[in-house]
Short mmCIF file of C-alpha atoms and ligand atoms in Angstrom, two decimals:
data_model
loop_
_atom_site.label_atom_id
_atom_site.label_comp_id
_atom_site.label_asym_id
_atom_site.label_seq_id
_atom_site.Cartn_x
_atom_site.Cartn_y
_atom_site.Cartn_z
CA MET A 16 0.00 0.00 0.00
CA SER A 17 1.30 3.46 -0.71
CA GLY A 18 -0.11 6.91 -0.34
CA ASN A 19 0.81 10.53 -0.10
CA ALA A 20 0.07 13.29 2.31
CA LYS A 21 -2.61 14.82 0.09
CA THR A 22 -4.91 11.81 0.44
CA ALA A 23 -5.54 12.94 4.01
CA VAL A 24 -7.85 15.83 3.01
CA ASN A 25 -10.44 13.72 1.25
CA ASN A 26 -11.20 11.30 4.03
CA THR A 27 -13.32 11.67 7.12
CA ALA A 28 -11.50 8.97 9.12
CA ASP A 29 -8.46 10.21 11.06
CA GLN A 30 -5.32 9.78 9.00
CA TYR A 31 -2.09 8.11 10.13
CA ALA A 32 0.91 6.90 8.15
CA VAL A 33 4.41 5.52 8.28
CA ILE A 34 7.12 7.46 6.43
CA GLY A 35 10.33 5.82 5.23
CA ASN A 36 12.45 5.25 2.15
CA PRO A 37 12.00 2.57 0.90
CA ILE A 38 8.61 1.81 2.44
CA HIS A 39 6.95 -0.90 0.33
CA HIS A 40 8.09 -3.64 2.75
CA SER A 41 6.51 -2.00 5.82
CA LYS A 42 4.16 -4.11 7.91
CA SER A 43 2.90 -1.06 9.83
CA PRO A 44 -0.24 -0.40 7.69
CA LYS A 45 -1.33 -4.00 8.23
CA ILE A 46 -0.57 -3.91 11.96
CA HIS A 47 -2.37 -0.62 12.57
CA GLY A 48 -5.26 -1.72 10.33
CA GLU A 49 -5.70 -4.71 12.63
CA PHE A 50 -5.47 -2.53 15.75
CA ALA A 51 -8.15 -0.19 14.31
CA ALA A 52 -10.47 -3.10 13.48
CA GLN A 53 -9.98 -4.63 16.93
CA SER A 54 -10.62 -1.38 18.83
CA GLY A 55 -13.33 0.02 16.53
CA GLU A 56 -11.31 3.23 16.09
CA GLN A 57 -12.15 5.17 12.91
CA LEU A 58 -8.81 5.67 11.26
CA GLU A 59 -6.84 5.03 8.11
CA TYR A 60 -3.16 4.22 8.07
CA SER A 61 -1.09 4.45 4.90
CA ALA A 62 2.55 4.22 3.85
CA ILE A 63 4.40 7.24 2.47
CA GLN A 64 7.73 7.09 0.69
CA ALA A 65 9.36 10.49 1.29
CA PRO A 66 12.12 11.57 -1.10
CA LEU A 67 15.44 11.38 0.75
CA ASP A 68 15.86 15.16 0.75
CA GLU A 69 12.23 16.05 1.49
CA PHE A 70 11.45 14.35 4.77
CA SER A 71 10.61 17.47 6.71
CA ALA A 72 8.41 18.90 3.92
CA THR A 73 6.55 15.58 3.75
CA VAL A 74 5.88 15.61 7.50
CA LYS A 75 4.71 19.23 7.43
CA SER A 76 2.40 18.60 4.49
CA PHE A 77 0.90 15.55 6.21
CA PHE A 78 0.01 17.48 9.36
CA ASP A 79 -1.06 20.60 7.40
CA HIS A 80 -3.59 18.40 5.60
CA GLY A 81 -5.11 17.24 8.87
CA GLY A 82 -3.05 14.08 9.46
CA LYS A 83 -3.08 12.98 13.11
CA GLY A 84 0.05 10.92 13.63
CA LEU A 85 3.08 9.40 11.96
CA ASN A 86 5.43 6.51 12.45
CA ILE A 87 8.93 7.14 11.16
CA THR A 88 11.26 4.47 9.91
CA VAL A 89 14.64 4.13 8.20
CA PRO A 90 16.38 6.40 7.29
CA PHE A 91 14.45 9.29 8.86
CA LYS A 92 14.31 8.61 12.62
CA GLU A 93 17.14 11.03 13.44
CA GLN A 94 15.63 13.76 11.23
CA ALA A 95 12.28 13.23 12.98
CA TRP A 96 14.10 13.80 16.27
CA SER A 97 15.57 17.07 14.96
CA LEU A 98 12.30 18.47 13.68
CA SER A 99 10.29 17.69 16.83
CA ALA A 100 9.39 20.84 18.80
CA GLN A 101 8.84 18.67 21.89
CA LEU A 102 10.61 15.44 22.82
CA SER A 103 9.89 13.01 25.65
CA ASP A 104 12.86 12.28 27.93
CA ARG A 105 13.05 8.82 26.41
CA ALA A 106 13.14 10.21 22.86
CA LYS A 107 15.72 12.84 23.86
CA LEU A 108 18.16 10.17 25.02
CA ALA A 109 17.33 7.81 22.16
CA GLY A 110 18.44 10.45 19.65
CA ALA A 111 15.77 9.12 17.32
CA VAL A 112 12.00 9.32 17.01
CA ASN A 113 9.61 6.74 15.56
CA THR A 114 6.30 8.36 16.53
CA LEU A 115 5.05 11.89 15.82
CA TYR A 116 1.87 13.67 16.84
CA GLN A 117 0.74 17.25 17.42
CA ASN A 118 -0.02 18.75 20.81
CA ASP A 119 -2.84 21.23 21.56
CA LYS A 120 -0.69 24.10 20.32
CA GLY A 121 -0.13 22.34 16.99
CA GLU A 122 3.52 21.67 17.78
CA ILE A 123 5.07 18.45 16.46
CA CYS A 124 5.96 16.12 19.33
CA GLY A 125 8.36 13.18 19.08
CA GLU A 126 8.40 9.90 20.99
CA ASN A 127 10.41 6.71 20.65
CA THR A 128 8.49 3.48 21.34
CA ASP A 129 11.13 1.00 20.07
CA GLY A 130 12.65 0.30 23.48
CA ILE A 131 9.26 -0.20 25.13
CA GLY A 132 8.41 -2.54 22.27
CA LEU A 133 11.50 -4.65 22.91
CA VAL A 134 10.96 -4.72 26.68
CA ARG A 135 7.25 -5.65 26.37
CA ASP A 136 8.03 -8.39 23.88
CA LEU A 137 10.63 -9.91 26.17
CA THR A 138 8.88 -9.47 29.49
CA GLU A 139 5.20 -9.96 28.54
CA ASN A 140 5.10 -12.02 25.34
CA HIS A 141 8.05 -14.25 26.21
CA GLN A 142 7.96 -13.99 30.02
CA VAL A 143 11.68 -13.18 30.17
CA SER A 144 12.42 -10.72 32.96
CA LEU A 145 15.35 -8.31 32.57
CA ALA A 146 15.51 -7.47 36.28
CA GLY A 147 18.77 -8.55 37.87
CA LYS A 148 20.02 -10.10 34.60
CA ARG A 149 23.41 -9.73 32.95
CA VAL A 150 22.53 -8.33 29.54
CA LEU A 151 24.81 -8.20 26.51
CA VAL A 152 23.85 -5.82 23.71
CA LEU A 153 25.63 -6.27 20.38
CA GLY A 154 26.00 -3.10 18.30
CA ALA A 155 26.21 0.57 19.16
CA GLY A 156 24.31 2.30 16.35
CA GLY A 157 20.99 4.13 16.29
CA ALA A 158 18.93 0.98 16.87
CA VAL A 159 20.78 0.18 20.11
CA ARG A 160 20.77 3.75 21.37
CA GLY A 161 16.99 3.78 20.83
CA VAL A 162 16.35 0.87 23.21
CA LEU A 163 18.88 1.33 26.02
CA LEU A 164 16.84 3.50 28.39
CA PRO A 165 13.79 1.19 28.60
CA ILE A 166 16.15 -1.78 29.16
CA LEU A 167 17.95 0.13 31.93
CA GLU A 168 14.58 0.98 33.51
CA GLN A 169 14.03 -2.77 34.04
CA ASN A 170 17.00 -2.76 36.49
CA PRO A 171 19.25 -5.39 34.92
CA ALA A 172 22.34 -6.32 36.98
CA SER A 173 24.47 -4.93 34.14
CA ILE A 174 24.44 -4.05 30.46
CA THR A 175 27.53 -4.74 28.37
CA ILE A 176 27.61 -3.00 25.00
CA ALA A 177 29.93 -4.78 22.55
CA ASN A 178 30.61 -3.31 19.15
CA ARG A 179 32.92 -3.76 16.16
CA THR A 180 33.98 -0.13 16.62
CA VAL A 181 34.74 -0.05 20.34
CA ALA A 182 34.76 3.76 20.56
CA LYS A 183 31.06 3.86 19.62
CA ALA A 184 30.21 1.40 22.40
CA GLU A 185 32.18 3.56 24.84
CA GLN A 186 30.34 6.69 23.71
CA LEU A 187 26.98 5.01 24.33
CA ALA A 188 28.04 3.78 27.78
CA GLU A 189 29.09 7.35 28.56
CA LEU A 190 25.79 8.78 27.33
CA PHE A 191 23.77 6.51 29.64
CA ALA A 192 26.23 6.68 32.56
CA GLY A 193 24.64 6.97 35.98
CA ARG A 194 21.52 5.04 34.95
CA GLY A 195 22.85 1.55 35.74
CA THR A 196 25.97 -0.61 35.44
CA LEU A 197 27.22 -0.18 31.89
CA ASN A 198 30.31 -1.70 30.27
CA ALA A 199 31.67 -1.20 26.76
CA CYS A 200 34.03 -3.45 24.79
CA GLY A 201 34.84 -5.11 21.49
CA PHE A 202 33.58 -8.57 20.50
CA SER A 203 36.93 -10.26 21.15
CA ASP A 204 37.00 -8.87 24.73
CA LEU A 205 33.92 -10.93 25.68
CA ASN A 206 34.97 -13.86 27.85
CA ASP A 207 31.91 -14.87 29.86
CA ALA A 208 28.31 -16.03 29.39
CA PHE A 209 25.33 -13.66 29.68
CA ASP A 210 21.71 -14.23 30.74
CA ILE A 211 20.32 -12.33 27.76
CA VAL A 212 22.13 -11.48 24.50
CA ILE A 213 20.42 -8.91 22.26
CA ASN A 214 21.63 -8.47 18.70
CA GLY A 215 21.21 -4.83 17.68
CA THR A 216 23.79 -4.81 14.88
CA SER A 217 22.63 -4.41 11.31
CA ALA A 218 24.94 -7.29 10.30
CA SER A 219 22.07 -9.71 9.71
CA LEU A 220 20.63 -7.34 7.10
CA GLN A 221 23.68 -8.20 5.00
CA GLY A 222 23.45 -11.87 6.01
CA ASP A 223 26.51 -11.39 8.23
CA LEU A 224 27.27 -12.65 11.71
CA PRO A 225 29.53 -10.51 13.91
CA PRO A 226 32.65 -12.42 15.07
CA LEU A 227 31.24 -13.51 18.43
CA PRO A 228 33.05 -15.72 20.94
CA GLU A 229 31.06 -18.91 21.69
CA VAL A 230 31.53 -18.35 25.43
CA ILE A 231 28.86 -15.59 25.54
CA ILE A 232 26.09 -18.20 25.20
CA SER A 233 25.42 -20.76 27.95
CA LYS A 234 22.59 -23.29 28.13
CA ALA A 235 20.63 -20.72 30.14
CA THR A 236 21.13 -17.81 27.73
CA VAL A 237 18.16 -16.19 25.99
CA ALA A 238 19.09 -14.77 22.57
CA TYR A 239 17.06 -11.95 21.03
CA ASP A 240 17.60 -10.60 17.52
CA MET A 241 16.07 -7.16 17.00
CA MET A 242 15.81 -8.06 13.29
CA TYR A 243 13.12 -10.38 11.99
CA ALA A 244 12.81 -12.52 8.91
CA PRO A 245 10.46 -15.29 7.74
CA ASP A 246 13.26 -17.80 8.45
CA LYS A 247 15.38 -17.94 11.59
CA THR A 248 17.89 -15.08 11.51
CA ILE A 249 21.57 -15.95 11.11
CA PHE A 250 22.28 -14.68 14.64
CA ASN A 251 19.54 -16.86 16.13
CA GLN A 252 20.75 -19.86 14.11
CA TRP A 253 24.20 -19.32 15.60
CA ALA A 254 22.82 -18.92 19.14
CA GLU A 255 20.85 -22.15 18.74
CA THR A 256 23.99 -23.96 17.63
CA GLN A 257 25.61 -22.73 20.87
CA GLN A 258 22.59 -24.23 22.72
CA ALA A 259 20.94 -21.02 23.87
CA VAL A 260 17.85 -21.97 25.86
CA LYS A 261 15.59 -19.76 23.72
CA THR A 262 15.88 -17.56 20.64
CA PHE A 263 13.45 -14.81 19.66
CA ASP A 264 13.34 -12.44 16.69
CA GLY A 265 12.15 -8.82 16.56
CA LEU A 266 8.68 -9.34 15.09
CA GLY A 267 7.15 -9.03 18.55
CA MET A 268 9.13 -5.84 19.14
CA LEU A 269 7.71 -4.43 15.89
CA VAL A 270 4.13 -5.17 16.92
CA GLU A 271 4.65 -3.91 20.49
CA GLN A 272 6.23 -0.62 19.40
CA ALA A 273 3.24 -0.16 17.08
CA ALA A 274 0.83 -0.84 19.96
CA GLU A 275 2.54 1.83 22.05
CA SER A 276 2.30 4.35 19.18
CA PHE A 277 -1.39 3.45 18.81
CA TYR A 278 -1.83 4.11 22.53
CA ILE A 279 -0.13 7.52 22.26
CA TRP A 280 -2.45 8.51 19.43
CA ARG A 281 -5.75 6.89 20.45
CA LYS A 282 -5.38 6.22 24.21
CA GLN A 283 -6.48 2.64 23.55
CA ARG A 284 -4.60 -0.49 24.59
CA VAL A 285 -4.87 -3.23 21.98
CA ASN A 286 -4.35 -6.98 22.21
CA THR A 287 -1.15 -7.65 20.26
CA GLN A 288 -1.40 -11.47 20.31
CA PRO A 289 -3.82 -11.99 17.39
CA VAL A 290 -1.83 -9.53 15.27
CA LEU A 291 1.43 -11.33 16.01
CA GLU A 292 -0.17 -14.68 15.20
CA MET A 293 -1.52 -13.33 11.91
CA LEU A 294 1.89 -11.97 10.88
CA ARG A 295 3.61 -15.25 11.80
CA THR A 296 1.05 -17.32 9.94
CA PHE A 297 0.33 -15.35 6.78
CA ASP A 298 3.39 -13.17 6.12
P1 ATR B 314 21.14 1.09 13.00
O1 ATR B 314 20.24 2.27 12.89
O2 ATR B 314 20.59 -0.18 12.40
O3 ATR B 314 21.65 0.88 14.37
P2 ATR B 314 23.75 2.08 12.40
O4 ATR B 314 23.56 3.25 13.28
O5 ATR B 314 24.43 2.26 11.09
O6 ATR B 314 22.36 1.41 12.02
O7 ATR B 314 24.52 0.95 13.25
C1 ATR B 314 24.79 -0.31 12.74
C2 ATR B 314 25.40 -1.16 13.83
O8 ATR B 314 25.64 -2.49 13.33
C3 ATR B 314 26.75 -0.66 14.30
O9 ATR B 314 26.92 -1.04 15.65
C4 ATR B 314 27.70 -1.43 13.39
O10 ATR B 314 29.03 -1.56 13.90
P3 ATR B 314 30.07 -0.35 13.71
O11 ATR B 314 29.67 0.71 14.70
O12 ATR B 314 31.38 -0.95 14.01
O13 ATR B 314 29.93 0.10 12.28
C5 ATR B 314 27.04 -2.77 13.39
N1 ATR B 314 27.40 -3.60 12.21
C6 ATR B 314 27.00 -3.43 10.93
N2 ATR B 314 27.48 -4.41 10.15
C7 ATR B 314 28.22 -5.22 10.94
C8 ATR B 314 28.98 -6.42 10.73
N3 ATR B 314 29.06 -6.97 9.53
N4 ATR B 314 29.59 -6.99 11.80
C9 ATR B 314 29.48 -6.43 13.03
N5 ATR B 314 28.78 -5.30 13.31
C10 ATR B 314 28.15 -4.70 12.27
#
């Protein structure tokens, strides 16, 4: 499904959309369509491909034409952060925004629901608590920065950020200093097993596996790949080979971050389970 900001004027239902480039692969219209049907909310949700150099004009046009809320995806989350007149504390620290709406004054407000999505998927859908756990996060890019605060808010025993470029892991640990026990290192420095290992690198997008020491996975380790794919991701395949007790991909995170955006816009909590089941079965 694709659309453009101008379609918003002709419809009576409240208009929402996801903006990205490319956008044809996005599952968000389907997910929010299901949320709307389930809750009886009168809304339409489309997908908009913004030209790479016209993100901010596309956002402005959408809201000027009466649009109510936007999700933002790759590669525009940082630009969405910059154009937001108001940012939540979570979004401020995340350095990226995936949800936009307007306040009473018509100002554009930015929120980041990715980290909440990850935490809800782990703790509620999979019943894996983060409290008191030794957590390893692989990667130190925008995706990892976006989820660190909600993970820290679960009070893990520690978070170790390991990255190919160690300096970037160190910068992230510095940025979140004082909010929990944070360590930063390279992959080859890892010499112990963790309770939960979260892959936030974009390596799997290129079908790559970071050079990870086998020792990080024990028979009690839960592995979580923030990416998702119809088949088991390469990281989760590797973790299974190392006998991780469980492996999960990021489809649940995607649905949970969408549910949180839906809540911000509509003040309605939806049941994510049927939507997750539908995506697993039919996509
Ligand atoms: P994103 O928004 O997906 O986080 P990003 O900010 O470009 O994208 O960050 C990508 C992350 O994946 C980085 O941590 C990157 O490591 P570097 O900081 O060293 O570049 C990591 N990454 C990408 N490809 C990788 C690979 N083949 N092996 C290991 N790490 C990889």
